[in-house]
Amino acid sequence: MLAGLIDLPWWGYILVALGLTHVTIASVTIFLHRHQAHRALELHPVASHFFRAWLWLTTGMVTKEWVAVHRKHHAKCETADDPHSPQVLGIRKVLFQGAELYRAEAANKETLARYGHGTPDDWLERHVYRHSIVGVSIMLIADLVLFGPLGLTIWAVQMMWIPIWAAGVVNGLGHYVGYRNFDCSDAATNLVPWGILIGGEELHNNHHSFATSAKLSAKWYEFDIGWMYIRVLALLGLAKVRKVIPSPKFGEAKNVPDLDTLQAIITHRYDVMTRYVASLKRLCGDEIERLAATHGRSFNPRVLRRWVLSGEDRNLAPDARRALELVLVDSAALSTIASMRRDLVAIWARSTASREQLLKQLHDWIARAEQSGIAQLQEFSLRLRQYTA
């Protein structure tokens, strides 16, 4: 009995701990994240109640609190109001104190009222699942009974798993290092192309680009294990997918883009911006090298490249911005690339403009690109005219 009801070799306990924590991260990514926060899929009540019960036992997190904090993160991403931005608070703060940042924001009643709508509010939620200490205590007792003293270690791993991997790694490193498939408006990155340890949440750039997609993988070499589980649930009739990342389609280039072309460009705007950056990256690099030879160390080449190609200026101090603007005066090519990028983004950023006005802006943009004298812009304008619904 001292060893618990289940006696395993040492490696068996490791597998049990990993298996239990994997169910927890699957519950977070499928139920809390994709289903509750973003409504990317619908869940059958059986699946929904299982996930709610499991999260109560293994994390003590309250659905409304988690959803509200996450929705605010998307709404205020990388601003002073972002609950956990490494771009604002610093990577060490978010990486090592991510759980504390989450708890502080979860206690904000204004955040819960504004961003926590639509979450469960039934009898179970009010009288059971909101009492977090009860759930994790039951799990502690179960681990001790089943695995003896080693059950305490398994329980500790369960309790640390989400604070370390989700609150620390995803929220911290997922906005700091990694690769980017899409040139979205924030610094979100994909950590690795195999979303296994954190249920697919490692594919964070894909998620921030298409927040309402139930599938987080976007490239053929990326694997989102959370999506695999969702497909299994769908086959069992326990889930229904509402949205996935749209795949762009291309046809023959239209001489004069129409409203369908406009709609396709708006729908696939992240793909458009990603291709814009990729097509002009080499020209931008050559121009920056030329400027570095004349301006010396008066500017940071990496910062200038990000500013020109992606408009990333969220952390630029006024003095640094003015320094870059002075450097840009000496490069007509970089000035054109930067202004054309801003005008391209404006096509889908101006929500008050009519479709006809936006179409005229698109026509003007393509005409300017073709008259720019920059081969890469001319080729990109051809690509724009090939997008189709």
CSV table of C-alpha atoms in Angstrom, one decimal:
chain,number,residue,atom,x,y,z
A,1,MET,CA,0.0,0.0,0.0
A,2,LEU,CA,3.0,2.3,0.7
A,3,ALA,CA,3.8,2.0,-3.0
A,4,GLY,CA,0.2,2.8,-4.0
A,5,LEU,CA,-2.4,0.7,-5.7
A,6,ILE,CA,-0.4,0.8,-9.0
A,7,ASP,CA,3.3,-0.4,-8.9
A,8,LEU,CA,5.3,0.6,-11.9
A,9,PRO,CA,9.0,0.6,-12.9
A,10,TRP,CA,10.7,4.1,-12.8
A,11,TRP,CA,10.1,4.8,-16.4
A,12,GLY,CA,6.4,3.9,-16.0
A,13,TYR,CA,5.9,6.8,-13.6
A,14,ILE,CA,7.5,9.1,-16.1
A,15,LEU,CA,5.2,7.9,-18.8
A,16,VAL,CA,2.2,8.3,-16.5
A,17,ALA,CA,3.2,11.9,-15.7
A,18,LEU,CA,3.7,12.8,-19.3
A,19,GLY,CA,0.4,11.1,-20.3
A,20,LEU,CA,-1.6,13.0,-17.6
A,21,THR,CA,0.0,16.3,-18.5
A,22,HIS,CA,-0.6,15.7,-22.2
A,23,VAL,CA,-4.4,15.3,-21.5
A,24,THR,CA,-4.2,18.6,-19.6
A,25,ILE,CA,-2.6,20.5,-22.5
A,26,ALA,CA,-5.0,18.9,-24.9
A,27,SER,CA,-7.9,20.2,-22.7
A,28,VAL,CA,-6.4,23.7,-22.7
A,29,THR,CA,-5.8,24.0,-26.4
A,30,ILE,CA,-9.0,22.3,-27.5
A,31,PHE,CA,-11.5,23.5,-24.9
A,32,LEU,CA,-10.2,26.7,-23.4
A,33,HIS,CA,-8.4,28.1,-26.4
A,34,ARG,CA,-9.9,27.0,-29.6
A,35,HIS,CA,-13.5,26.3,-28.4
A,36,GLN,CA,-14.1,28.8,-25.7
A,37,ALA,CA,-11.8,31.8,-26.4
A,38,HIS,CA,-12.1,31.8,-30.2
A,39,ARG,CA,-15.2,29.7,-31.1
A,40,ALA,CA,-13.2,28.0,-33.8
A,41,LEU,CA,-15.1,24.7,-33.1
A,42,GLU,CA,-18.2,23.5,-31.4
A,43,LEU,CA,-18.0,20.7,-28.8
A,44,HIS,CA,-20.6,18.1,-27.8
A,45,PRO,CA,-21.6,18.5,-24.1
A,46,VAL,CA,-20.0,15.2,-23.3
A,47,ALA,CA,-16.6,16.4,-24.5
A,48,SER,CA,-17.0,19.8,-23.1
A,49,HIS,CA,-17.9,18.5,-19.6
A,50,PHE,CA,-14.9,16.1,-19.7
A,51,PHE,CA,-12.5,18.9,-20.4
A,52,ARG,CA,-14.0,21.2,-17.8
A,53,ALA,CA,-13.8,18.5,-15.1
A,54,TRP,CA,-10.2,17.5,-16.1
A,55,LEU,CA,-9.0,21.1,-16.0
A,56,TRP,CA,-10.7,21.6,-12.6
A,57,LEU,CA,-8.7,18.6,-11.3
A,58,THR,CA,-5.4,19.3,-12.9
A,59,THR,CA,-5.1,23.1,-13.1
A,60,GLY,CA,-7.8,24.8,-11.0
A,61,MET,CA,-8.2,27.3,-13.7
A,62,VAL,CA,-11.6,29.0,-14.1
A,63,THR,CA,-12.9,29.0,-17.7
A,64,LYS,CA,-14.1,32.6,-17.6
A,65,GLU,CA,-10.9,33.9,-16.2
A,66,TRP,CA,-8.7,32.1,-18.7
A,67,VAL,CA,-10.8,33.1,-21.7
A,68,ALA,CA,-11.0,36.7,-20.6
A,69,VAL,CA,-7.2,37.1,-20.1
A,70,HIS,CA,-6.5,35.4,-23.4
A,71,ARG,CA,-9.0,37.5,-25.4
A,72,LYS,CA,-7.6,40.7,-23.8
A,73,HIS,CA,-4.1,39.5,-24.9
A,74,HIS,CA,-5.3,39.4,-28.5
A,75,ALA,CA,-7.2,42.7,-28.3
A,76,LYS,CA,-4.4,44.6,-26.7
A,77,CYS,CA,-1.5,42.6,-28.1
A,78,GLU,CA,2.0,44.1,-27.3
A,79,THR,CA,0.6,47.3,-25.8
A,80,ALA,CA,0.8,48.5,-22.3
A,81,ASP,CA,-2.6,46.8,-21.6
A,82,ASP,CA,-1.4,43.3,-22.8
A,83,PRO,CA,-1.5,41.0,-19.8
A,84,HIS,CA,1.7,39.2,-20.7
A,85,SER,CA,3.8,40.8,-23.5
A,86,PRO,CA,7.5,40.1,-23.5
A,87,GLN,CA,7.9,43.0,-25.9
A,88,VAL,CA,6.5,45.3,-23.2
A,89,LEU,CA,7.4,43.6,-19.9
A,90,GLY,CA,10.6,41.9,-21.0
A,91,ILE,CA,11.2,38.2,-21.8
A,92,ARG,CA,12.5,37.3,-18.3
A,93,LYS,CA,9.4,38.7,-16.7
A,94,VAL,CA,7.0,36.7,-18.9
A,95,LEU,CA,9.1,33.5,-19.1
A,96,PHE,CA,9.6,33.2,-15.4
A,97,GLN,CA,6.6,35.0,-13.9
A,98,GLY,CA,4.0,34.2,-16.5
A,99,ALA,CA,1.7,32.5,-14.1
A,100,GLU,CA,1.8,35.4,-11.7
A,101,LEU,CA,0.9,37.8,-14.6
A,102,TYR,CA,-2.1,35.6,-15.5
A,103,ARG,CA,-3.4,35.5,-11.9
A,104,ALA,CA,-3.1,39.3,-11.5
A,105,GLU,CA,-5.1,39.9,-14.7
A,106,ALA,CA,-7.6,37.2,-13.8
A,107,ALA,CA,-8.4,39.1,-10.7
A,108,ASN,CA,-9.3,42.2,-12.7
A,109,LYS,CA,-13.1,42.4,-12.7
A,110,GLU,CA,-13.2,44.8,-15.6
A,111,THR,CA,-11.3,42.3,-17.8
A,112,LEU,CA,-13.7,39.5,-16.8
A,113,ALA,CA,-16.8,41.6,-17.6
A,114,ARG,CA,-15.5,42.8,-20.9
A,115,TYR,CA,-13.8,39.7,-22.3
A,116,GLY,CA,-15.3,36.8,-20.4
A,117,HIS,CA,-18.7,36.7,-22.1
A,118,GLY,CA,-20.2,33.5,-23.5
A,119,THR,CA,-18.3,31.2,-21.1
A,120,PRO,CA,-20.1,28.5,-19.0
A,121,ASP,CA,-22.3,29.8,-16.2
A,122,ASP,CA,-24.3,26.7,-15.2
A,123,TRP,CA,-24.7,25.1,-11.7
A,124,LEU,CA,-21.5,23.0,-12.1
A,125,GLU,CA,-19.5,26.1,-12.9
A,126,ARG,CA,-20.9,28.2,-10.1
A,127,HIS,CA,-20.8,25.6,-7.3
A,128,VAL,CA,-18.0,23.2,-8.3
A,129,TYR,CA,-15.5,24.3,-11.0
A,130,ARG,CA,-15.0,27.8,-9.5
A,131,HIS,CA,-13.7,26.2,-6.3
A,132,SER,CA,-10.2,25.4,-7.7
A,133,ILE,CA,-8.6,24.2,-4.5
A,134,VAL,CA,-11.1,21.4,-4.2
A,135,GLY,CA,-10.3,20.0,-7.7
A,136,VAL,CA,-6.5,20.0,-7.3
A,137,SER,CA,-6.9,18.5,-3.8
A,138,ILE,CA,-8.9,15.6,-5.2
A,139,MET,CA,-6.2,15.1,-7.8
A,140,LEU,CA,-3.5,15.1,-5.1
A,141,ILE,CA,-5.3,12.5,-3.1
A,142,ALA,CA,-5.9,10.3,-6.2
A,143,ASP,CA,-2.2,10.5,-7.2
A,144,LEU,CA,-1.1,9.5,-3.7
A,145,VAL,CA,-3.6,6.6,-3.5
A,146,LEU,CA,-2.7,5.3,-7.0
A,147,PHE,CA,1.1,5.8,-6.9
A,148,GLY,CA,2.1,6.2,-3.3
A,149,PRO,CA,4.7,8.9,-2.4
A,150,LEU,CA,5.8,9.2,-6.0
A,151,GLY,CA,2.2,10.4,-6.6
A,152,LEU,CA,3.2,13.7,-5.0
A,153,THR,CA,5.9,14.2,-7.6
A,154,ILE,CA,3.4,13.4,-10.4
A,155,TRP,CA,1.0,15.8,-8.9
A,156,ALA,CA,3.6,18.5,-8.7
A,157,VAL,CA,4.5,18.0,-12.4
A,158,GLN,CA,0.8,18.3,-13.3
A,159,MET,CA,0.5,21.6,-11.3
A,160,MET,CA,3.6,23.1,-12.9
A,161,TRP,CA,3.0,22.0,-16.5
A,162,ILE,CA,0.6,24.8,-17.7
A,163,PRO,CA,2.4,27.6,-15.7
A,164,ILE,CA,5.7,26.7,-17.3
A,165,TRP,CA,4.8,25.7,-20.8
A,166,ALA,CA,1.7,27.8,-21.5
A,167,ALA,CA,2.1,30.9,-19.3
A,168,GLY,CA,5.9,31.0,-19.6
A,169,VAL,CA,7.1,29.4,-22.9
A,170,VAL,CA,4.2,30.1,-25.2
A,171,ASN,CA,3.3,33.6,-23.9
A,172,GLY,CA,7.0,34.5,-23.6
A,173,LEU,CA,9.1,32.8,-26.2
A,174,GLY,CA,6.1,32.7,-28.6
A,175,HIS,CA,6.4,36.5,-28.9
A,176,TYR,CA,10.2,36.7,-28.8
A,177,VAL,CA,12.1,34.0,-30.8
A,178,GLY,CA,11.2,31.5,-33.5
A,179,TYR,CA,10.1,31.6,-37.2
A,180,ARG,CA,7.2,33.4,-38.8
A,181,ASN,CA,5.0,32.1,-41.6
A,182,PHE,CA,2.9,35.2,-41.7
A,183,ASP,CA,3.7,38.9,-41.3
A,184,CYS,CA,1.0,39.5,-38.8
A,185,SER,CA,0.8,42.8,-36.9
A,186,ASP,CA,2.4,41.6,-33.7
A,187,ALA,CA,5.7,39.7,-33.0
A,188,ALA,CA,4.1,36.2,-32.5
A,189,THR,CA,6.4,33.4,-33.7
A,190,ASN,CA,6.2,29.7,-34.2
A,191,LEU,CA,8.7,28.0,-31.9
A,192,VAL,CA,8.9,24.6,-33.7
A,193,PRO,CA,7.0,23.1,-36.6
A,194,TRP,CA,5.9,20.1,-34.6
A,195,GLY,CA,3.2,21.1,-32.1
A,196,ILE,CA,3.4,18.1,-29.8
A,197,LEU,CA,4.7,19.1,-26.3
A,198,ILE,CA,2.2,22.0,-26.0
A,199,GLY,CA,-0.6,20.5,-28.1
A,200,GLY,CA,0.0,22.7,-31.1
A,201,GLU,CA,0.3,25.9,-29.2
A,202,GLU,CA,4.0,26.2,-30.3
A,203,LEU,CA,2.6,27.3,-33.7
A,204,HIS,CA,1.9,30.7,-32.2
A,205,ASN,CA,2.5,32.9,-35.3
A,206,ASN,CA,0.0,30.9,-37.3
A,207,HIS,CA,-2.6,31.3,-34.5
A,208,HIS,CA,-2.1,35.1,-34.2
A,209,SER,CA,-2.5,35.4,-37.9
A,210,PHE,CA,-5.7,33.3,-38.0
A,211,ALA,CA,-7.0,33.4,-34.4
A,212,THR,CA,-10.4,31.8,-35.3
A,213,SER,CA,-8.9,28.8,-37.0
A,214,ALA,CA,-9.3,25.4,-35.3
A,215,LYS,CA,-6.2,24.2,-37.0
A,216,LEU,CA,-2.9,25.8,-36.0
A,217,SER,CA,-0.6,24.2,-38.6
A,218,ALA,CA,-0.3,26.1,-42.0
A,219,LYS,CA,2.6,24.5,-43.9
A,220,TRP,CA,3.0,20.9,-45.1
A,221,TYR,CA,5.9,20.2,-42.7
A,222,GLU,CA,4.0,21.5,-39.6
A,223,PHE,CA,2.1,19.1,-37.3
A,224,ASP,CA,-0.6,20.2,-34.9
A,225,ILE,CA,-1.4,17.3,-32.6
A,226,GLY,CA,-4.3,19.3,-31.2
A,227,TRP,CA,-5.9,19.4,-34.6
A,228,MET,CA,-5.5,15.6,-34.9
A,229,TYR,CA,-7.5,15.2,-31.7
A,230,ILE,CA,-10.1,17.6,-33.0
A,231,ARG,CA,-10.5,15.5,-36.1
A,232,VAL,CA,-10.9,12.3,-34.0
A,233,LEU,CA,-13.6,14.1,-31.9
A,234,ALA,CA,-15.3,15.2,-35.1
A,235,LEU,CA,-15.3,11.6,-36.5
A,236,LEU,CA,-16.9,10.5,-33.2
A,237,GLY,CA,-19.6,13.2,-33.5
A,238,LEU,CA,-18.2,15.1,-30.5
A,239,ALA,CA,-16.8,18.2,-32.3
A,240,LYS,CA,-17.7,20.3,-35.3
A,241,VAL,CA,-15.1,22.5,-36.9
A,242,ARG,CA,-16.2,26.1,-37.8
A,243,LYS,CA,-13.2,27.7,-39.3
A,244,VAL,CA,-9.6,26.8,-40.5
A,245,ILE,CA,-6.8,28.8,-42.1
A,246,PRO,CA,-7.9,29.7,-45.6
A,247,SER,CA,-5.6,28.6,-48.4
A,248,PRO,CA,-5.0,31.2,-51.1
A,249,LYS,CA,-6.0,30.4,-54.7
A,250,PHE,CA,-4.4,31.9,-57.8
A,251,GLY,CA,-5.7,32.2,-61.4
A,252,GLU,CA,-4.7,34.2,-64.4
A,253,ALA,CA,-3.7,37.8,-63.7
A,254,LYS,CA,-6.6,40.2,-64.3
A,255,ASN,CA,-5.8,43.3,-66.3
A,256,VAL,CA,-8.2,45.2,-64.0
A,257,PRO,CA,-8.8,43.7,-60.6
A,258,ASP,CA,-12.4,43.5,-59.6
A,259,LEU,CA,-14.3,43.2,-56.4
A,260,ASP,CA,-13.7,39.4,-56.2
A,261,THR,CA,-9.9,40.1,-56.4
A,262,LEU,CA,-10.3,42.7,-53.7
A,263,GLN,CA,-12.1,40.2,-51.4
A,264,ALA,CA,-9.5,37.5,-52.0
A,265,ILE,CA,-6.7,39.9,-51.1
A,266,ILE,CA,-8.5,41.0,-47.9
A,267,THR,CA,-9.2,37.4,-47.0
A,268,HIS,CA,-5.6,36.3,-47.5
A,269,ARG,CA,-4.0,39.6,-46.3
A,270,TYR,CA,-1.5,37.8,-44.1
A,271,ASP,CA,-0.4,35.7,-47.1
A,272,VAL,CA,-0.2,38.9,-49.1
A,273,MET,CA,2.0,40.7,-46.6
A,274,THR,CA,4.2,37.6,-46.2
A,275,ARG,CA,4.8,37.4,-49.9
A,276,TYR,CA,5.5,41.2,-50.0
A,277,VAL,CA,8.2,40.9,-47.3
A,278,ALA,CA,9.7,37.8,-49.0
A,279,SER,CA,9.8,39.4,-52.5
A,280,LEU,CA,11.5,42.6,-51.3
A,281,LYS,CA,13.8,41.2,-48.6
A,282,ARG,CA,16.9,40.9,-50.8
A,283,LEU,CA,16.6,44.4,-52.3
A,284,CYS,CA,16.0,45.8,-48.8
A,285,GLY,CA,19.2,44.0,-47.6
A,286,ASP,CA,21.3,45.3,-50.4
A,287,GLU,CA,20.1,48.9,-49.8
A,288,ILE,CA,20.8,48.7,-46.1
A,289,GLU,CA,24.3,47.4,-46.8
A,290,ARG,CA,24.9,50.5,-49.0
A,291,LEU,CA,23.5,52.8,-46.3
A,292,ALA,CA,25.6,51.2,-43.6
A,293,ALA,CA,28.8,52.0,-45.7
A,294,THR,CA,27.9,55.7,-45.6
A,295,HIS,CA,26.1,56.1,-42.3
A,296,GLY,CA,28.3,53.8,-40.2
A,297,ARG,CA,26.7,52.9,-36.9
A,298,SER,CA,24.1,55.6,-36.8
A,299,PHE,CA,21.3,53.0,-37.1
A,300,ASN,CA,20.6,49.4,-36.4
A,301,PRO,CA,20.4,47.5,-39.8
A,302,ARG,CA,18.0,44.8,-38.3
A,303,VAL,CA,15.7,47.4,-36.9
A,304,LEU,CA,15.6,49.4,-40.1
A,305,ARG,CA,14.8,46.2,-42.1
A,306,ARG,CA,11.9,45.3,-39.8
A,307,TRP,CA,10.6,48.8,-39.9
A,308,VAL,CA,10.7,49.1,-43.7
A,309,LEU,CA,9.3,45.6,-44.5
A,310,SER,CA,7.0,44.9,-41.6
A,311,GLY,CA,6.3,48.3,-40.1
A,312,GLU,CA,7.5,47.0,-36.7
A,313,ASP,CA,7.9,50.2,-34.7
A,314,ARG,CA,6.1,49.3,-31.5
A,315,ASN,CA,9.3,49.6,-29.4
A,316,LEU,CA,11.1,52.4,-31.2
A,317,ALA,CA,11.9,55.4,-29.0
A,318,PRO,CA,11.3,58.8,-30.7
A,319,ASP,CA,15.0,59.5,-31.1
A,320,ALA,CA,15.5,56.1,-32.8
A,321,ARG,CA,12.6,56.7,-35.1
A,322,ARG,CA,14.0,60.1,-36.1
A,323,ALA,CA,17.4,58.5,-36.8
A,324,LEU,CA,15.8,55.9,-39.1
A,325,GLU,CA,13.8,58.5,-40.9
A,326,LEU,CA,17.0,60.5,-41.6
A,327,VAL,CA,18.7,57.4,-42.9
A,328,LEU,CA,15.7,56.6,-45.1
A,329,VAL,CA,16.0,60.0,-46.9
A,330,ASP,CA,19.1,58.6,-48.6
A,331,SER,CA,17.3,55.6,-50.1
A,332,ALA,CA,14.5,56.2,-52.6
A,333,ALA,CA,14.0,52.4,-52.9
A,334,LEU,CA,13.6,51.9,-49.1
A,335,SER,CA,11.3,54.9,-48.8
A,336,THR,CA,9.1,53.5,-51.6
A,337,ILE,CA,9.0,50.0,-50.1
A,338,ALA,CA,8.0,51.4,-46.7
A,339,SER,CA,5.3,53.7,-48.1
A,340,MET,CA,3.9,51.0,-50.4
A,341,ARG,CA,3.7,48.6,-47.5
A,342,ARG,CA,1.7,51.2,-45.5
A,343,ASP,CA,-0.7,51.9,-48.3
A,344,LEU,CA,-1.1,48.1,-49.0
A,345,VAL,CA,-2.1,47.5,-45.4
A,346,ALA,CA,-4.5,50.5,-45.5
A,347,ILE,CA,-6.6,48.6,-48.2
A,348,TRP,CA,-7.9,46.2,-45.5
A,349,ALA,CA,-7.3,48.4,-42.4
A,350,ARG,CA,-9.9,51.1,-43.3
A,351,SER,CA,-13.1,49.6,-42.2
A,352,THR,CA,-15.1,52.8,-42.9
A,353,ALA,CA,-14.3,52.8,-46.6
A,354,SER,CA,-16.8,51.3,-49.1
A,355,ARG,CA,-15.8,48.4,-51.3
A,356,GLU,CA,-15.7,50.6,-54.3
A,357,GLN,CA,-13.3,53.0,-52.5
A,358,LEU,CA,-11.1,50.1,-51.4
A,359,LEU,CA,-11.1,48.8,-55.0
A,360,LYS,CA,-10.0,52.2,-56.3
A,361,GLN,CA,-7.2,52.2,-53.7
A,362,LEU,CA,-6.1,48.8,-55.0
A,363,HIS,CA,-6.1,50.0,-58.6
A,364,ASP,CA,-4.0,53.0,-57.5
A,365,TRP,CA,-1.6,50.8,-55.6
A,366,ILE,CA,-1.0,48.5,-58.5
A,367,ALA,CA,-0.5,51.4,-60.9
A,368,ARG,CA,2.1,52.9,-58.6
A,369,ALA,CA,3.9,49.6,-58.2
A,370,GLU,CA,4.1,49.1,-61.9
A,371,GLN,CA,5.4,52.7,-62.4
A,372,SER,CA,7.9,52.5,-59.4
A,373,GLY,CA,10.8,51.2,-61.5
A,374,ILE,CA,11.4,48.5,-58.9
A,375,ALA,CA,11.3,45.1,-60.5
A,376,GLN,CA,10.2,43.3,-57.4
A,377,LEU,CA,7.3,45.6,-56.9
A,378,GLN,CA,6.2,45.2,-60.5
A,379,GLU,CA,6.3,41.4,-60.1
A,380,PHE,CA,4.4,41.6,-56.8
A,381,SER,CA,1.7,43.7,-58.5
A,382,LEU,CA,1.2,40.9,-61.0
A,383,ARG,CA,0.9,38.4,-58.1
A,384,LEU,CA,-1.8,40.6,-56.5
A,385,ARG,CA,-3.9,40.5,-59.7
A,386,GLN,CA,-3.7,36.6,-59.6
A,387,TYR,CA,-5.5,36.2,-56.2
A,388,THR,CA,-8.9,34.6,-56.7
A,389,ALA,CA,-11.8,33.6,-54.4
